[in-house]
mmCIF file of C-alpha atoms in Angstrom:
data_model
loop_
_atom_site.group_PDB
_atom_site.id
_atom_site.type_symbol
_atom_site.label_atom_id
_atom_site.label_comp_id
_atom_site.label_asym_id
_atom_site.label_seq_id
_atom_site.Cartn_x
_atom_site.Cartn_y
_atom_site.Cartn_z
ATOM 1 C CA MET A 48 87.842 -15.377 5.839
ATOM 2 C CA GLU A 49 90.042 -17.077 8.405
ATOM 3 C CA GLU A 50 91.885 -13.752 8.797
ATOM 4 C CA VAL A 51 88.556 -11.988 9.327
ATOM 5 C CA CYS A 52 87.603 -14.449 12.073
ATOM 6 C CA GLU A 53 90.995 -14.314 13.802
ATOM 7 C CA ARG A 54 90.608 -13.372 17.473
ATOM 8 C CA GLU A 55 92.789 -10.241 17.511
ATOM 9 C CA ASN A 56 91.125 -8.916 14.373
ATOM 10 C CA LEU A 57 87.697 -9.399 15.964
ATOM 11 C CA LYS A 58 88.779 -7.657 19.172
ATOM 12 C CA ARG A 59 89.882 -4.594 17.193
ATOM 13 C CA ALA A 60 86.649 -4.642 15.189
ATOM 14 C CA LEU A 61 84.537 -4.725 18.360
ATOM 15 C CA GLN A 62 86.497 -1.834 19.871
ATOM 16 C CA ARG A 63 86.032 0.261 16.745
ATOM 17 C CA VAL A 64 82.292 -0.427 16.427
ATOM 18 C CA ARG A 65 81.723 0.440 20.085
ATOM 19 C CA ALA A 66 83.865 3.595 19.808
ATOM 20 C CA ASN A 67 81.889 4.772 16.778
ATOM 21 C CA HIS A 68 78.592 4.384 18.668
ATOM 22 C CA GLY A 69 75.956 4.806 15.948
ATOM 23 C CA SER A 70 72.254 4.056 15.781
ATOM 24 C CA PRO A 71 70.677 0.591 15.911
ATOM 25 C CA GLY A 72 69.719 -1.203 12.718
ATOM 26 C CA ILE A 73 66.372 -2.796 11.948
ATOM 27 C CA ASP A 74 66.642 -5.236 14.885
ATOM 28 C CA GLY A 75 67.013 -2.484 17.492
ATOM 29 C CA MET A 76 70.252 -3.869 18.953
ATOM 30 C CA THR A 77 72.602 -1.158 20.266
ATOM 31 C CA VAL A 78 76.395 -1.166 20.398
ATOM 32 C CA ASP A 79 76.163 -1.637 24.173
ATOM 33 C CA ASP A 80 74.161 -4.838 23.617
ATOM 34 C CA LEU A 81 76.695 -6.269 21.174
ATOM 35 C CA PRO A 82 79.317 -7.783 23.571
ATOM 36 C CA ASP A 83 76.730 -9.860 25.456
ATOM 37 C CA TYR A 84 75.142 -10.944 22.189
ATOM 38 C CA LEU A 85 78.495 -12.075 20.785
ATOM 39 C CA ARG A 86 79.358 -14.049 23.912
ATOM 40 C CA ALA A 87 76.178 -16.063 23.447
ATOM 41 C CA ASN A 88 75.956 -16.289 19.651
ATOM 42 C CA TRP A 89 79.352 -15.700 18.032
ATOM 43 C CA PRO A 90 80.346 -19.379 17.586
ATOM 44 C CA SER A 91 77.365 -19.990 15.296
ATOM 45 C CA HIS A 92 77.971 -16.795 13.313
ATOM 46 C CA ARG A 93 81.649 -17.669 12.973
ATOM 47 C CA GLU A 94 80.712 -21.028 11.478
ATOM 48 C CA GLU A 95 78.376 -19.278 9.038
ATOM 49 C CA LEU A 96 81.196 -16.980 7.929
ATOM 50 C CA LEU A 97 83.649 -19.840 7.457
ATOM 51 C CA ARG A 98 81.074 -21.915 5.543
ATOM 52 C CA GLY A 99 80.083 -18.921 3.407
ATOM 53 C CA SER A 100 76.460 -19.027 4.575
ATOM 54 C CA TYR A 101 76.257 -15.792 6.603
ATOM 55 C CA ARG A 102 73.310 -13.636 5.498
ATOM 56 C CA PRO A 103 73.327 -9.896 6.286
ATOM 57 C CA SER A 104 70.125 -8.145 7.345
ATOM 58 C CA PRO A 105 68.600 -5.299 5.317
ATOM 59 C CA VAL A 106 69.783 -1.814 6.272
ATOM 60 C CA ARG A 107 67.603 0.825 7.897
ATOM 61 C CA ARG A 108 67.078 3.894 5.720
ATOM 62 C CA VAL A 109 67.832 7.261 7.321
ATOM 63 C CA GLU A 110 67.698 10.643 5.610
ATOM 64 C CA ILE A 111 69.776 13.568 6.868
ATOM 65 C CA PRO A 112 69.652 17.101 5.425
ATOM 66 C CA LYS A 113 72.498 18.316 3.218
ATOM 67 C CA PRO A 114 74.070 21.733 3.901
ATOM 68 C CA HIS A 115 72.993 23.031 0.472
ATOM 69 C CA GLY A 116 69.486 21.567 0.539
ATOM 70 C CA GLY A 117 68.097 18.140 -0.215
ATOM 71 C CA VAL A 118 68.816 15.029 1.805
ATOM 72 C CA ARG A 119 71.547 12.414 2.001
ATOM 73 C CA THR A 120 70.336 8.829 2.308
ATOM 74 C CA LEU A 121 72.145 6.588 4.759
ATOM 75 C CA GLY A 122 71.753 2.833 5.134
ATOM 76 C CA ILE A 123 72.306 1.796 8.749
ATOM 77 C CA PRO A 124 73.250 -1.911 9.062
ATOM 78 C CA THR A 125 72.502 -3.872 12.206
ATOM 79 C CA VAL A 126 75.201 -3.690 14.874
ATOM 80 C CA LEU A 127 76.162 -7.308 14.179
ATOM 81 C CA ASP A 128 76.561 -6.578 10.470
ATOM 82 C CA ARG A 129 78.637 -3.496 11.286
ATOM 83 C CA PHE A 130 80.893 -5.688 13.420
ATOM 84 C CA VAL A 131 81.351 -8.200 10.581
ATOM 85 C CA GLN A 132 81.943 -5.399 8.047
ATOM 86 C CA GLN A 133 84.551 -3.806 10.310
ATOM 87 C CA ALA A 134 86.382 -7.129 10.652
ATOM 88 C CA MET A 135 86.326 -7.512 6.848
ATOM 89 C CA LEU A 136 87.475 -3.931 6.359
ATOM 90 C CA GLN A 137 90.559 -4.423 8.517
ATOM 91 C CA VAL A 138 91.658 -7.371 6.384
ATOM 92 C CA LEU A 139 90.770 -5.901 2.987
ATOM 93 C CA GLN A 140 92.317 -2.533 3.791
ATOM 94 C CA ARG A 141 95.703 -4.158 4.400
ATOM 95 C CA GLU A 142 95.477 -5.653 0.930
ATOM 96 C CA PHE A 143 94.200 -2.660 -1.026
ATOM 97 C CA ASP A 144 95.360 0.526 0.681
ATOM 98 C CA PRO A 145 99.093 0.275 -0.201
ATOM 99 C CA SER A 146 98.196 0.201 -3.899
ATOM 100 C CA PHE A 147 96.013 3.310 -3.829
ATOM 101 C CA SER A 148 97.215 6.590 -5.333
ATOM 102 C CA ASN A 149 99.215 9.081 -3.273
ATOM 103 C CA SER A 150 96.695 11.686 -4.472
ATOM 104 C CA SER A 151 93.801 9.871 -2.758
ATOM 105 C CA TYR A 152 93.126 11.034 0.813
ATOM 106 C CA GLY A 153 89.609 10.013 1.795
ATOM 107 C CA PHE A 154 88.868 7.177 4.260
ATOM 108 C CA ARG A 155 92.457 5.985 4.405
ATOM 109 C CA PRO A 156 94.628 5.312 7.476
ATOM 110 C CA GLY A 157 97.039 8.136 8.213
ATOM 111 C CA ARG A 158 95.453 10.469 5.654
ATOM 112 C CA SER A 159 93.128 13.393 6.197
ATOM 113 C CA ALA A 160 91.112 16.168 4.608
ATOM 114 C CA HIS A 161 93.707 18.680 5.828
ATOM 115 C CA GLN A 162 96.401 16.861 3.850
ATOM 116 C CA ALA A 163 94.185 16.949 0.753
ATOM 117 C CA VAL A 164 93.610 20.705 1.089
ATOM 118 C CA ALA A 165 97.334 21.343 1.650
ATOM 119 C CA SER A 166 98.175 19.305 -1.465
ATOM 120 C CA ALA A 167 95.704 21.338 -3.525
ATOM 121 C CA GLN A 168 97.270 24.527 -2.170
ATOM 122 C CA GLN A 169 100.730 23.375 -3.317
ATOM 123 C CA TYR A 170 99.489 22.749 -6.858
ATOM 124 C CA ILE A 171 97.951 26.222 -7.020
ATOM 125 C CA ALA A 172 101.108 27.855 -5.651
ATOM 126 C CA SER A 173 103.228 26.041 -8.245
ATOM 127 C CA GLY A 174 101.317 27.630 -11.130
ATOM 128 C CA ASP A 175 98.240 25.465 -11.770
ATOM 129 C CA ARG A 176 95.800 28.362 -11.639
ATOM 130 C CA TYR A 177 92.722 26.540 -12.918
ATOM 131 C CA VAL A 178 90.831 23.667 -11.356
ATOM 132 C CA VAL A 179 88.623 21.025 -12.938
ATOM 133 C CA ASP A 180 86.131 20.476 -10.120
ATOM 134 C CA LEU A 181 84.348 17.158 -10.682
ATOM 135 C CA ASP A 182 81.117 16.348 -8.877
ATOM 136 C CA LEU A 183 79.842 12.778 -9.219
ATOM 137 C CA GLU A 184 76.068 12.689 -9.072
ATOM 138 C CA LYS A 185 74.759 10.483 -6.227
ATOM 139 C CA PHE A 186 77.994 8.506 -6.301
ATOM 140 C CA PHE A 187 77.342 6.205 -3.336
ATOM 141 C CA ASP A 188 73.875 5.390 -4.686
ATOM 142 C CA ARG A 189 75.082 4.575 -8.209
ATOM 143 C CA VAL A 190 78.159 2.394 -7.837
ATOM 144 C CA ASN A 191 77.832 -0.458 -10.330
ATOM 145 C CA HIS A 192 77.987 -3.746 -8.406
ATOM 146 C CA ASP A 193 79.368 -5.814 -11.283
ATOM 147 C CA PHE A 194 82.138 -3.281 -11.924
ATOM 148 C CA LEU A 195 83.039 -3.218 -8.230
ATOM 149 C CA MET A 196 83.033 -6.999 -7.804
ATOM 150 C CA THR A 197 85.211 -7.444 -10.880
ATOM 151 C CA ARG A 198 87.816 -5.098 -9.398
ATOM 152 C CA LEU A 199 87.563 -6.830 -6.027
ATOM 153 C CA ALA A 200 87.976 -10.302 -7.519
ATOM 154 C CA LYS A 201 91.295 -9.314 -9.127
ATOM 155 C CA ARG A 202 92.877 -9.129 -5.659
ATOM 156 C CA VAL A 203 90.666 -11.341 -3.479
ATOM 157 C CA ARG A 204 90.743 -15.090 -4.187
ATOM 158 C CA ASP A 205 88.579 -16.232 -1.287
ATOM 159 C CA LYS A 206 85.143 -16.792 -2.788
ATOM 160 C CA ARG A 207 83.531 -16.583 0.642
ATOM 161 C CA MET A 208 84.748 -12.990 0.964
ATOM 162 C CA LEU A 209 83.458 -12.120 -2.489
ATOM 163 C CA LYS A 210 80.125 -13.780 -1.810
ATOM 164 C CA LEU A 211 79.717 -11.962 1.498
ATOM 165 C CA THR A 212 80.654 -8.594 -0.012
ATOM 166 C CA ARG A 213 78.035 -9.106 -2.715
ATOM 167 C CA ALA A 214 75.533 -10.092 -0.028
ATOM 168 C CA PHE A 215 76.148 -6.834 1.845
ATOM 169 C CA LEU A 216 75.704 -4.865 -1.384
ATOM 170 C CA ASN A 217 72.425 -6.660 -2.140
ATOM 171 C CA ALA A 218 71.074 -6.833 1.420
ATOM 172 C CA GLY A 219 68.238 -4.445 0.622
ATOM 173 C CA VAL A 220 66.724 -1.487 2.452
ATOM 174 C CA MET A 221 63.876 -1.663 4.955
ATOM 175 C CA GLU A 222 61.496 1.273 5.014
ATOM 176 C CA ASP A 223 58.032 1.313 6.627
ATOM 177 C CA GLY A 224 58.323 -2.420 7.234
ATOM 178 C CA LEU A 225 58.985 -3.266 3.576
ATOM 179 C CA VAL A 226 62.320 -4.440 2.147
ATOM 180 C CA SER A 227 63.407 -3.019 -1.206
ATOM 181 C CA PRO A 228 66.231 -4.692 -3.162
ATOM 182 C CA THR A 229 69.472 -2.801 -3.819
ATOM 183 C CA GLU A 230 70.805 -3.412 -7.310
ATOM 184 C CA GLU A 231 73.407 -0.644 -7.323
ATOM 185 C CA GLY A 232 75.232 1.594 -4.877
ATOM 186 C CA THR A 233 77.179 1.132 -1.644
ATOM 187 C CA PRO A 234 74.911 2.547 1.083
ATOM 188 C CA GLN A 235 76.650 5.085 3.317
ATOM 189 C CA GLY A 236 76.481 4.036 6.937
ATOM 190 C CA GLY A 237 78.448 0.781 6.982
ATOM 191 C CA PRO A 238 82.194 0.479 7.695
ATOM 192 C CA LEU A 239 82.910 -1.300 4.406
ATOM 193 C CA SER A 240 81.345 1.304 2.109
ATOM 194 C CA PRO A 241 84.243 3.826 2.111
ATOM 195 C CA LEU A 242 86.812 1.196 1.101
ATOM 196 C CA LEU A 243 84.567 -0.129 -1.664
ATOM 197 C CA SER A 244 84.121 3.413 -2.979
ATOM 198 C CA ASN A 245 87.899 3.884 -3.059
ATOM 199 C CA ILE A 246 88.294 0.612 -4.979
ATOM 200 C CA VAL A 247 85.873 1.917 -7.625
ATOM 201 C CA LEU A 248 87.468 5.365 -7.866
ATOM 202 C CA HIS A 249 91.000 3.931 -7.927
ATOM 203 C CA GLU A 250 90.294 3.412 -11.629
ATOM 204 C CA LEU A 251 89.847 7.174 -11.993
ATOM 205 C CA ASP A 252 93.082 7.814 -10.069
ATOM 206 C CA CYS A 253 94.994 5.448 -12.335
ATOM 207 C CA GLU A 254 93.611 7.162 -15.447
ATOM 208 C CA LEU A 255 94.566 10.612 -14.133
ATOM 209 C CA GLU A 256 98.071 9.404 -13.295
ATOM 210 C CA ARG A 257 98.406 7.748 -16.708
ATOM 211 C CA ARG A 258 97.604 11.105 -18.325
ATOM 212 C CA GLY A 259 100.109 12.905 -16.108
ATOM 213 C CA HIS A 260 97.570 15.143 -14.352
ATOM 214 C CA ARG A 261 98.052 16.689 -10.945
ATOM 215 C CA PHE A 262 94.982 16.048 -8.842
ATOM 216 C CA VAL A 263 93.595 15.600 -5.355
ATOM 217 C CA ARG A 264 90.756 13.230 -4.519
ATOM 218 C CA TYR A 265 88.930 12.857 -1.230
ATOM 219 C CA ALA A 266 86.240 10.168 -1.603
ATOM 220 C CA ASP A 267 84.039 11.389 -4.472
ATOM 221 C CA ASP A 268 85.410 14.978 -4.385
ATOM 222 C CA CYS A 269 88.022 15.201 -7.137
ATOM 223 C CA ASN A 270 89.913 18.309 -8.253
ATOM 224 C CA VAL A 271 92.322 18.297 -11.197
ATOM 225 C CA TYR A 272 94.722 21.252 -11.444
ATOM 226 C CA VAL A 273 95.781 22.642 -14.828
ATOM 227 C CA GLN A 274 97.427 25.807 -16.176
ATOM 228 C CA SER A 275 94.747 27.188 -18.484
ATOM 229 C CA ALA A 276 90.993 27.310 -18.947
ATOM 230 C CA ARG A 277 91.349 25.678 -22.358
ATOM 231 C CA ALA A 278 93.218 22.717 -20.871
ATOM 232 C CA GLY A 279 90.618 22.506 -18.121
ATOM 233 C CA ARG A 280 87.726 22.290 -20.578
ATOM 234 C CA ARG A 281 89.533 19.582 -22.518
ATOM 235 C CA VAL A 282 90.164 17.595 -19.328
ATOM 236 C CA MET A 283 86.579 18.015 -18.166
ATOM 237 C CA GLU A 284 85.205 16.719 -21.469
ATOM 238 C CA SER A 285 87.472 13.666 -21.654
ATOM 239 C CA LEU A 286 87.015 12.736 -17.996
ATOM 240 C CA THR A 287 83.243 12.975 -18.289
ATOM 241 C CA VAL A 288 83.369 10.405 -21.083
ATOM 242 C CA PHE A 289 85.693 8.148 -19.065
ATOM 243 C CA ILE A 290 83.559 8.314 -15.921
ATOM 244 C CA THR A 291 80.341 7.655 -17.816
ATOM 245 C CA LYS A 292 81.540 4.811 -20.019
ATOM 246 C CA ARG A 293 84.224 3.158 -17.916
ATOM 247 C CA LEU A 294 83.029 3.650 -14.347
ATOM 248 C CA LYS A 295 79.294 3.597 -15.154
ATOM 249 C CA LEU A 296 78.813 6.779 -13.116
ATOM 250 C CA LYS A 297 77.452 10.225 -13.931
ATOM 251 C CA VAL A 298 79.101 13.635 -13.703
ATOM 252 C CA ASN A 299 76.803 16.317 -12.306
ATOM 253 C CA ALA A 300 77.196 19.029 -14.930
ATOM 254 C CA ALA A 301 75.404 21.632 -12.805
ATOM 255 C CA LYS A 302 77.859 21.284 -9.904
ATOM 256 C CA SER A 303 81.043 20.576 -11.875
ATOM 257 C CA ALA A 304 83.064 23.399 -13.368
ATOM 258 C CA VAL A 305 86.355 24.631 -14.766
ATOM 259 C CA ALA A 306 87.225 27.719 -12.734
ATOM 260 C CA ARG A 307 89.811 29.546 -10.704
ATOM 261 C CA PRO A 308 90.534 27.701 -7.441
ATOM 262 C CA TRP A 309 89.544 30.701 -5.320
ATOM 263 C CA GLU A 310 86.102 30.590 -6.954
ATOM 264 C CA ARG A 311 85.466 27.001 -5.815
ATOM 265 C CA THR A 312 85.115 25.144 -2.539
ATOM 266 C CA PHE A 313 87.104 22.046 -1.624
ATOM 267 C CA LEU A 314 86.303 20.185 1.613
ATOM 268 C CA GLY A 315 84.956 23.357 3.226
ATOM 269 C CA PHE A 316 87.966 25.496 2.263
ATOM 270 C CA SER A 317 88.865 27.830 -0.546
ATOM 271 C CA PHE A 318 92.002 29.832 -1.301
ATOM 272 C CA THR A 319 93.035 33.447 -1.501
ATOM 273 C CA HIS A 320 94.070 35.015 -4.797
ATOM 274 C CA GLY A 321 97.795 35.613 -5.166
ATOM 275 C CA HIS A 322 101.154 34.036 -5.922
ATOM 276 C CA GLN A 323 101.224 32.413 -2.490
ATOM 277 C CA PRO A 324 97.603 31.349 -1.939
ATOM 278 C CA LYS A 325 96.420 30.919 1.619
ATOM 279 C CA ARG A 326 93.758 28.592 2.919
ATOM 280 C CA ARG A 327 90.530 30.337 3.850
ATOM 281 C CA ILE A 328 87.165 29.125 5.060
ATOM 282 C CA ALA A 329 84.699 28.814 2.194
ATOM 283 C CA ALA A 330 81.719 31.184 2.223
ATOM 284 C CA GLU A 331 79.236 28.308 2.497
ATOM 285 C CA ALA A 332 81.055 26.852 5.502
ATOM 286 C CA MET A 333 81.169 30.276 7.142
ATOM 287 C CA ALA A 334 77.446 30.756 6.598
ATOM 288 C CA ARG A 335 76.688 27.361 8.190
ATOM 289 C CA PHE A 336 78.881 28.236 11.174
ATOM 290 C CA GLU A 337 77.214 31.586 11.743
ATOM 291 C CA ALA A 338 73.743 30.058 11.430
ATOM 292 C CA ARG A 339 74.602 27.382 13.992
ATOM 293 C CA VAL A 340 76.054 29.903 16.452
ATOM 294 C CA ARG A 341 72.980 32.117 16.061
ATOM 295 C CA GLY A 342 70.795 29.135 16.899
ATOM 296 C CA LEU A 343 72.839 28.204 19.960
ATOM 297 C CA THR A 344 72.950 31.810 21.257
ATOM 298 C CA ARG A 345 69.370 32.769 20.500
ATOM 299 C CA ARG A 346 68.205 35.167 23.214
ATOM 300 C CA THR A 347 64.786 33.491 23.485
ATOM 301 C CA ARG A 348 66.076 29.956 24.109
ATOM 302 C CA GLY A 349 65.237 30.061 27.782
ATOM 303 C CA VAL A 350 68.388 28.279 29.017
ATOM 304 C CA SER A 351 70.989 29.444 31.512
ATOM 305 C CA LEU A 352 74.162 31.122 30.315
ATOM 306 C CA ALA A 353 76.213 28.225 31.704
ATOM 307 C CA GLN A 354 74.255 25.667 29.678
ATOM 308 C CA MET A 355 74.437 27.833 26.568
ATOM 309 C CA VAL A 356 78.222 28.123 26.928
ATOM 310 C CA ARG A 357 78.570 24.341 27.391
ATOM 311 C CA GLU A 358 76.613 23.574 24.219
ATOM 312 C CA LEU A 359 78.313 26.333 22.249
ATOM 313 C CA GLY A 360 81.755 25.289 23.515
ATOM 314 C CA ALA A 361 81.291 21.688 22.390
ATOM 315 C CA TYR A 362 80.418 22.881 18.887
ATOM 316 C CA LEU A 363 83.284 25.394 18.749
ATOM 317 C CA LEU A 364 85.873 22.795 19.760
ATOM 318 C CA GLY A 365 84.871 20.482 16.922
ATOM 319 C CA TRP A 366 84.645 23.329 14.422
ATOM 320 C CA ARG A 367 88.036 24.724 15.455
ATOM 321 C CA ALA A 368 89.687 21.304 15.155
ATOM 322 C CA TYR A 369 88.788 21.286 11.462
ATOM 323 C CA PHE A 370 88.558 24.909 10.300
ATOM 324 C CA GLY A 371 91.390 26.125 12.514
ATOM 325 C CA PHE A 372 93.524 24.816 9.633
ATOM 326 C CA CYS A 373 92.741 28.017 7.720
ATOM 327 C CA GLN A 374 95.417 30.707 7.312
ATOM 328 C CA THR A 375 93.213 33.755 7.898
ATOM 329 C CA PRO A 376 93.540 34.469 11.647
ATOM 330 C CA THR A 377 91.858 37.861 11.305
ATOM 331 C CA ILE A 378 88.619 36.114 10.352
ATOM 332 C CA LEU A 379 88.856 33.812 13.375
ATOM 333 C CA ARG A 380 89.469 36.749 15.710
ATOM 334 C CA ARG A 381 86.441 38.504 14.229
ATOM 335 C CA LEU A 382 84.342 35.413 14.905
ATOM 336 C CA ASP A 383 85.538 35.281 18.516
ATOM 337 C CA LYS A 384 84.556 38.930 18.984
ATOM 338 C CA TRP A 385 81.158 38.332 17.376
ATOM 339 C CA ILE A 386 80.428 35.244 19.506
ATOM 340 C CA ARG A 387 81.213 37.054 22.761
ATOM 341 C CA ARG A 388 79.113 40.023 21.706
ATOM 342 C CA ARG A 389 76.171 37.687 21.144
ATOM 343 C CA LEU A 390 76.644 36.234 24.623
ATOM 344 C CA ARG A 391 76.711 39.714 26.168
ATOM 345 C CA ALA A 392 73.406 40.397 24.435
ATOM 346 C CA VAL A 393 72.023 37.186 25.958
ATOM 347 C CA VAL A 394 73.042 38.265 29.450
ATOM 348 C CA TRP A 395 71.588 41.761 28.955
ATOM 349 C CA LYS A 396 68.320 40.256 27.787
ATOM 350 C CA GLN A 397 68.206 37.899 30.791
ATOM 351 C CA TRP A 398 68.699 40.771 33.249
ATOM 352 C CA GLN A 399 65.625 42.465 31.682
ATOM 353 C CA ARG A 400 64.644 45.154 34.213
ATOM 354 C CA PRO A 401 66.662 48.365 34.776
ATOM 355 C CA GLY A 402 66.943 47.633 38.494
ATOM 356 C CA THR A 403 68.330 44.156 37.862
ATOM 357 C CA ARG A 404 70.739 45.506 35.274
ATOM 358 C CA PHE A 405 71.993 48.186 37.653
ATOM 359 C CA ARG A 406 72.569 45.689 40.478
ATOM 360 C CA GLU A 407 74.349 43.192 38.235
ATOM 361 C CA LEU A 408 76.595 45.852 36.711
ATOM 362 C CA ARG A 409 77.539 47.074 40.165
ATOM 363 C CA LYS A 410 78.307 43.514 41.318
ATOM 364 C CA LEU A 411 80.663 43.177 38.381
ATOM 365 C CA GLY A 412 82.596 46.331 39.294
ATOM 366 C CA VAL A 413 81.023 49.045 37.124
ATOM 367 C CA ASN A 414 81.021 52.470 38.791
ATOM 368 C CA PRO A 415 77.590 53.777 39.923
ATOM 369 C CA LYS A 416 77.325 56.560 37.334
ATOM 370 C CA ASP A 417 78.022 54.328 34.310
ATOM 371 C CA ALA A 418 75.915 51.535 35.781
ATOM 372 C CA ILE A 419 72.802 53.701 36.171
ATOM 373 C CA LEU A 420 73.182 55.369 32.759
ATOM 374 C CA THR A 421 73.586 52.006 31.040
ATOM 375 C CA ALA A 422 70.789 50.323 33.003
ATOM 376 C CA ARG A 423 68.313 53.121 32.117
ATOM 377 C CA SER A 424 69.267 53.152 28.435
ATOM 378 C CA ASN A 425 66.532 52.151 25.992
ATOM 379 C CA ARG A 426 69.025 50.510 23.656
ATOM 380 C CA GLY A 427 68.213 46.984 22.553
ATOM 381 C CA PRO A 428 70.424 44.054 23.670
ATOM 382 C CA TRP A 429 72.586 44.095 20.556
ATOM 383 C CA ARG A 430 73.344 47.829 20.742
ATOM 384 C CA ALA A 431 73.843 47.589 24.503
ATOM 385 C CA THR A 432 76.783 45.243 23.958
ATOM 386 C CA LEU A 433 78.789 48.199 22.631
ATOM 387 C CA THR A 434 78.546 50.181 25.857
ATOM 388 C CA ALA A 435 81.732 50.552 27.892
ATOM 389 C CA ALA A 436 79.935 49.456 31.062
ATOM 390 C CA LEU A 437 78.773 46.114 29.688
ATOM 391 C CA CYS A 438 82.133 45.393 28.052
ATOM 392 C CA TRP A 439 83.816 46.171 31.387
ATOM 393 C CA ALA A 440 81.381 43.982 33.309
ATOM 394 C CA LEU A 441 81.565 41.052 30.885
ATOM 395 C CA PRO A 442 85.093 40.989 29.410
ATOM 396 C CA ASN A 443 86.448 38.092 27.424
ATOM 397 C CA ALA A 444 88.034 36.742 30.603
ATOM 398 C CA TYR A 445 84.550 36.306 32.071
ATOM 399 C CA PHE A 446 83.527 33.940 29.269
ATOM 400 C CA ASP A 447 86.905 32.223 29.480
ATOM 401 C CA SER A 448 86.133 31.479 33.131
ATOM 402 C CA LEU A 449 82.905 29.766 32.030
ATOM 403 C CA GLY A 450 84.922 27.459 29.761
ATOM 404 C CA LEU A 451 84.135 29.057 26.400
ATOM 405 C CA PRO A 452 86.905 28.184 23.917
ATOM 406 C CA HIS A 453 88.313 30.590 21.342
ATOM 407 C CA VAL A 454 88.285 29.710 17.657
ATOM 408 C CA ALA A 455 91.386 31.860 17.041
ATOM 409 C CA ALA A 456 94.766 30.756 18.358
ATOM 410 C CA GLN A 457 95.630 32.411 21.665
#
């Protein structure tokens, strides 16, 4: 606990909490309020931590929709509790992370989802043409506290740290003004939760390594790669027993499967079929992308083209940073073409009247004959985007000048 309360550790924790922004907890305090609050109140909280008497507040329940339907429940701690958790995380992570498996990639310093996907790709290329895709049902809601604390106590001797970790696990959830106890689970939303989940699932990693399996795990997404369907079914059956009895968790049979890797999705990616599999964007991820772009470029939104491009550009930059890791550039070029066609349809819709369309086309350099024929056409906005006049007037360079990024490499 003295390490947690060390000045440099606290400074890093405050920087991280402020950088992550995040919503207020049940007390309404924001991350911008935190520095002033700490200047006035930190000495008393520090004494509570060192005495082992600090008491976390209940978390605020928030539900966010999942991509495939349903909701994911988050527990948002107060900003002060997030600060304390972050300071604890920085100390505990130094102790635990070096001992974690090389096949574990989630929520670890210097490791990423891209590395996990690349590792899976290597296993497939080397001949492991079947995957045991394990889905743990409501993992973060079902972590057994006693199991977790037992694993934590093997490495942490400071009883104040153990007591405080248990207090965070049992802090409860406030909803509609009422506090409900939490007897299991590590609520998503706090800085400490990802590390605690890795401590629990390290047992699974150790078991897989003991059996000599090749696997990739990112948080609760775990794929084991084998050479035959028969071996996959055997692995699935034995691991289900291990997870249920040893980890006190449940395998979601409906979402888990033994299949070909190109038939499954891993962290938003899948793979092409062949001796040298390539990374491709999974169909579900592509559908979510197209739905989001359609929403942002809806012709009835009633916003200016400049504002639409700003909002769309912010989304595309984030999407490209992750899914640009795919190895199917033709798909990305097709998406770029589709996005710009949608924007041309927006502009055509905004011009509305034939006279306006004629004047705008002329301003943009279209010759009078093509401008008048295109302006008088009764084609709808989507079909109009295929005309030579509109493509000439609104080339890709026009949208580049507005700051619209490409999703394909240029």
